[in-house]
Amino acid sequence: PAGRLTVLRDLALGRVADHAVAELERGDEAFARLEQAVGLRPADGELALFAADAFGRFGRFERADKLLSTAQTGVSRLTWLRTAAGLA
């Protein structure tokens, strides 16, 4: 569906932008943007998993765990388990 492709494109662009911000040592800004995205799409399990992974990679484990729990009902069990394993 076209709507799904638009969301995926926007997520990809957001990931590039977030990576660029992190590279510029403006991680707090990147995480604020990620929180904003999650707030705008609270039912988006894939976005929650992406955010959980990002927070976990940067040592923000408490937030990563909350996002992981939020995503559990919005994605396939296999996708959720892969991300959870990566954060373990």
mmCIF file of C-alpha atoms in Angstrom:
data_model
loop_
_atom_site.group_PDB
_atom_site.id
_atom_site.type_symbol
_atom_site.label_atom_id
_atom_site.label_comp_id
_atom_site.label_asym_id
_atom_site.label_seq_id
_atom_site.Cartn_x
_atom_site.Cartn_y
_atom_site.Cartn_z
ATOM 1 C CA PRO A 1 0.000 0.000 0.000
ATOM 2 C CA ALA A 2 1.155 3.512 -0.815
ATOM 3 C CA GLY A 3 0.582 4.741 2.747
ATOM 4 C CA ARG A 4 2.830 2.041 4.130
ATOM 5 C CA LEU A 5 5.587 2.959 1.659
ATOM 6 C CA THR A 6 5.350 6.582 2.706
ATOM 7 C CA VAL A 7 5.705 5.640 6.361
ATOM 8 C CA LEU A 8 8.700 3.412 5.594
ATOM 9 C CA ARG A 9 10.338 6.173 3.551
ATOM 10 C CA ASP A 10 9.759 8.679 6.333
ATOM 11 C CA LEU A 11 11.206 6.271 8.900
ATOM 12 C CA ALA A 12 14.270 5.696 6.731
ATOM 13 C CA LEU A 13 14.805 9.431 6.348
ATOM 14 C CA GLY A 14 14.294 9.872 10.071
ATOM 15 C CA ARG A 15 16.900 7.209 10.776
ATOM 16 C CA VAL A 16 19.417 8.969 8.551
ATOM 17 C CA ALA A 17 18.681 12.286 10.230
ATOM 18 C CA ASP A 18 18.915 10.758 13.711
ATOM 19 C CA HIS A 19 22.226 9.117 12.818
ATOM 20 C CA ALA A 20 23.578 12.427 11.534
ATOM 21 C CA VAL A 21 22.539 14.207 14.721
ATOM 22 C CA ALA A 22 24.183 11.499 16.848
ATOM 23 C CA GLU A 23 27.363 11.764 14.809
ATOM 24 C CA LEU A 24 27.445 15.479 15.536
ATOM 25 C CA GLU A 25 27.393 14.676 19.257
ATOM 26 C CA ARG A 26 23.859 15.992 19.589
ATOM 27 C CA GLY A 27 22.452 12.746 20.860
ATOM 28 C CA ASP A 28 19.976 14.434 23.177
ATOM 29 C CA GLU A 29 18.411 16.139 20.167
ATOM 30 C CA ALA A 30 18.239 12.839 18.293
ATOM 31 C CA PHE A 31 16.548 11.115 21.215
ATOM 32 C CA ALA A 32 14.101 14.008 21.599
ATOM 33 C CA ARG A 33 13.129 13.623 17.938
ATOM 34 C CA LEU A 34 12.733 9.896 18.409
ATOM 35 C CA GLU A 35 10.512 10.437 21.456
ATOM 36 C CA GLN A 36 8.461 12.911 19.427
ATOM 37 C CA ALA A 37 7.989 10.345 16.650
ATOM 38 C CA VAL A 38 6.919 7.673 19.146
ATOM 39 C CA GLY A 39 4.492 10.132 20.713
ATOM 40 C CA LEU A 40 2.947 10.882 17.333
ATOM 41 C CA ARG A 41 2.549 7.192 16.474
ATOM 42 C CA PRO A 42 2.011 5.373 19.790
ATOM 43 C CA ALA A 43 0.448 2.309 18.119
ATOM 44 C CA ASP A 44 3.343 1.853 15.663
ATOM 45 C CA GLY A 45 5.078 -1.256 16.969
ATOM 46 C CA GLU A 46 7.864 -1.125 14.397
ATOM 47 C CA LEU A 47 8.719 2.432 15.369
ATOM 48 C CA ALA A 48 8.678 1.467 19.052
ATOM 49 C CA LEU A 49 11.069 -1.409 18.314
ATOM 50 C CA PHE A 50 13.379 0.875 16.354
ATOM 51 C CA ALA A 51 13.339 3.366 19.220
ATOM 52 C CA ALA A 52 13.947 0.612 21.784
ATOM 53 C CA ASP A 53 16.956 -0.555 19.804
ATOM 54 C CA ALA A 54 18.325 2.992 19.510
ATOM 55 C CA PHE A 55 17.896 3.719 23.212
ATOM 56 C CA GLY A 56 19.456 0.379 24.120
ATOM 57 C CA ARG A 57 22.485 0.900 21.870
ATOM 58 C CA PHE A 58 23.200 4.147 23.687
ATOM 59 C CA GLY A 59 22.818 2.682 27.173
ATOM 60 C CA ARG A 60 19.371 4.045 27.935
ATOM 61 C CA PHE A 61 18.096 0.649 28.982
ATOM 62 C CA GLU A 62 15.136 1.700 31.120
ATOM 63 C CA ARG A 63 13.541 3.574 28.217
ATOM 64 C CA ALA A 64 14.446 0.772 25.806
ATOM 65 C CA ASP A 65 12.682 -1.737 28.051
ATOM 66 C CA LYS A 66 9.517 0.367 28.214
ATOM 67 C CA LEU A 67 9.440 0.771 24.446
ATOM 68 C CA LEU A 68 10.049 -2.940 23.981
ATOM 69 C CA SER A 69 7.048 -3.688 26.192
ATOM 70 C CA THR A 70 4.914 -1.198 24.275
ATOM 71 C CA ALA A 71 5.828 -2.791 20.938
ATOM 72 C CA GLN A 72 5.014 -6.333 21.981
ATOM 73 C CA THR A 73 1.427 -6.237 20.722
ATOM 74 C CA GLY A 74 2.141 -4.215 17.567
ATOM 75 C CA VAL A 75 4.607 -6.463 15.731
ATOM 76 C CA SER A 76 5.087 -10.132 14.968
ATOM 77 C CA ARG A 77 6.448 -12.277 17.765
ATOM 78 C CA LEU A 78 9.570 -13.090 15.717
ATOM 79 C CA THR A 79 10.342 -9.423 15.042
ATOM 80 C CA TRP A 80 9.866 -8.595 18.700
ATOM 81 C CA LEU A 81 12.080 -11.469 19.825
ATOM 82 C CA ARG A 82 14.886 -10.426 17.460
ATOM 83 C CA THR A 83 14.942 -6.935 18.911
ATOM 84 C CA ALA A 84 14.623 -8.175 22.479
ATOM 85 C CA ALA A 85 17.532 -10.569 21.914
ATOM 86 C CA GLY A 86 19.622 -7.744 20.515
ATOM 87 C CA LEU A 87 18.993 -5.713 23.656
ATOM 88 C CA ALA A 88 19.706 -8.579 26.054
#
